[in-house]
Structures are given as C-alpha cells and as structure tokens.
PDB file of C-alpha atoms in Angstrom:
ATOM      1  CA  MET A 209      -3.862   3.763  27.042  1.00 57.00           C
ATOM      2  CA  HIS A 210      -4.718   6.715  25.177  1.00 65.00           C
ATOM      3  CA  TYR A 211      -4.934   7.153  21.629  1.00 67.00           C
ATOM      4  CA  GLU A 212      -4.702   9.121  19.365  1.00 72.00           C
ATOM      5  CA  SER A 213      -7.449  10.624  17.004  1.00 78.00           C
ATOM      6  CA  GLU A 214      -6.833   9.301  13.308  1.00 73.00           C
ATOM      7  CA  GLU A 215      -7.027  13.255  12.844  1.00 81.00           C
ATOM      8  CA  THR A 216      -4.137  13.530  14.850  1.00 85.00           C
ATOM      9  CA  VAL A 217      -1.519  11.171  13.282  1.00 80.00           C
ATOM     10  CA  THR A 218      -2.552  11.817  10.101  1.00 81.00           C
ATOM     11  CA  GLU A 219      -1.515  16.008  10.564  1.00 87.00           C
ATOM     12  CA  ASN A 220       2.306  14.429  12.864  1.00 86.00           C
ATOM     13  CA  LEU A 221       2.861  12.306  10.269  1.00 84.00           C
ATOM     14  CA  THR A 222       2.603  14.228   7.151  1.00 85.00           C
ATOM     15  CA  LEU A 223       4.165  17.597   8.730  1.00 89.00           C
ATOM     16  CA  ALA A 224       6.985  14.914   9.724  1.00 86.00           C
ATOM     17  CA  ARG A 225       7.841  14.455   6.549  1.00 83.00           C
ATOM     18  CA  HIS A 226       7.514  18.085   5.507  1.00 88.00           C
ATOM     19  CA  ASP A 227       9.939  18.234   7.598  1.00 90.00           C
ATOM     20  CA  LEU A 228      11.872  16.077   6.715  1.00 87.00           C
ATOM     21  CA  SER A 229      11.446  16.719   3.139  1.00 85.00           C
ATOM     22  CA  ASN A 230      12.665  19.944   4.142  1.00 90.00           C
ATOM     23  CA  PHE A 231      15.703  19.241   5.734  1.00 90.00           C
ATOM     24  CA  ILE A 232      17.081  16.694   2.678  1.00 86.00           C
ATOM     25  CA  ALA A 233      15.722  19.753   0.541  1.00 89.00           C
ATOM     26  CA  LYS A 234      18.404  22.198   2.587  1.00 93.00           C
ATOM     27  CA  ASN A 235      20.708  19.920   3.526  1.00 91.00           C
ATOM     28  CA  ALA A 236      21.022  17.811   0.708  1.00 86.00           C
ATOM     29  CA  ASP A 237      24.634  19.412  -0.497  1.00 92.00           C
ATOM     30  CA  LYS A 238      26.013  18.347   2.709  1.00 93.00           C
ATOM     31  CA  LEU A 239      25.271  15.403   2.816  1.00 90.00           C
ATOM     32  CA  SER A 240      26.569  12.602   1.305  1.00 92.00           C
ATOM     33  CA  ASP A 241      24.595  10.683  -1.550  1.00 90.00           C
ATOM     34  CA  SER A 242      24.359   7.031   0.990  1.00 92.00           C
ATOM     35  CA  ASP A 243      23.012   9.657   3.685  1.00 90.00           C
ATOM     36  CA  LEU A 244      19.854  10.664   0.897  1.00 87.00           C
ATOM     37  CA  GLN A 245      19.063   8.735  -0.836  1.00 86.00           C
ATOM     38  CA  PHE A 246      19.073   7.358   3.824  1.00 87.00           C
ATOM     39  CA  LEU A 247      16.672   9.212   4.812  1.00 86.00           C
ATOM     40  CA  GLN A 248      15.150   9.416   1.392  1.00 82.00           C
ATOM     41  CA  ASN A 249      14.704   5.870   0.690  1.00 83.00           C
ATOM     42  CA  HIS A 250      14.157   5.043   4.186  1.00 85.00           C
ATOM     43  CA  VAL A 251      13.011   7.476   6.149  1.00 83.00           C
ATOM     44  CA  LEU A 252      10.399   8.857   4.557  1.00 80.00           C
ATOM     45  CA  ASN A 253       9.225   5.037   3.330  1.00 83.00           C
ATOM     46  CA  ARG A 254       8.580   4.066   7.112  1.00 85.00           C
ATOM     47  CA  LEU A 255       6.201   7.774   7.565  1.00 82.00           C
ATOM     48  CA  ASN A 256       4.342   6.402   4.889  1.00 81.00           C
ATOM     49  CA  ILE A 257       4.552   2.032   6.195  1.00 85.00           C
ATOM     50  CA  VAL A 258       3.626   4.052   9.681  1.00 83.00           C
ATOM     51  CA  HIS A 259       0.256   5.963   8.721  1.00 79.00           C
ATOM     52  CA  GLN A 260      -1.114   3.636   6.828  1.00 82.00           C
ATOM     53  CA  ASN A 261      -0.596   0.834   9.782  1.00 84.00           C
ATOM     54  CA  TRP A 262      -2.593   3.377  11.918  1.00 79.00           C
ATOM     55  CA  ILE A 263      -5.057   3.533   9.644  1.00 79.00           C
ATOM     56  CA  ILE A 264      -5.521   0.400   8.953  1.00 83.00           C
ATOM     57  CA  LEU A 265      -5.789  -0.478  12.545  1.00 80.00           C
ATOM     58  CA  GLN A 266      -8.442   2.540  12.998  1.00 76.00           C
ATOM     59  CA  ASP A 267     -10.482   0.499  10.223  1.00 80.00           C
ATOM     60  CA  LYS A 268     -10.267  -2.022  12.378  1.00 77.00           C
ATOM     61  CA  ARG A 269     -11.615  -0.635  16.101  1.00 70.00           C
TER      62      ARG A 269
END
C-alpha cells in the first residue's frame, strides 16, 4: 500500500480546510444556516480529526 508523506497529507488537509473555508465565505449568502453549520462544524472538524489521526499513525510507525 502506498503511503503519502506526513508533509503531503498535512499540506492536502490544510488546502482542503482552506478551500472549504473559502467556499463557505463566498457562498454564505446562498446556503441555509443548517448547511453552513454542517460545513463549518462537521466537515471542518472531520478534516481536523483526520489530520490528528494521521499524525498519531505516523508516530506509531
């Protein structure tokens, strides 16, 4: 199985969070409050959890 380097994964997660934050900012007036909350609270938090889990897995290798 191919593993990305921690630097690559971290960079991709950072870019994903940045892209999502930009999308939210640009489309806030078009999204419902529940959609905004879902994107901000659920999706961004999920990206943060994935990143933290990635770091933990790297430390265990």
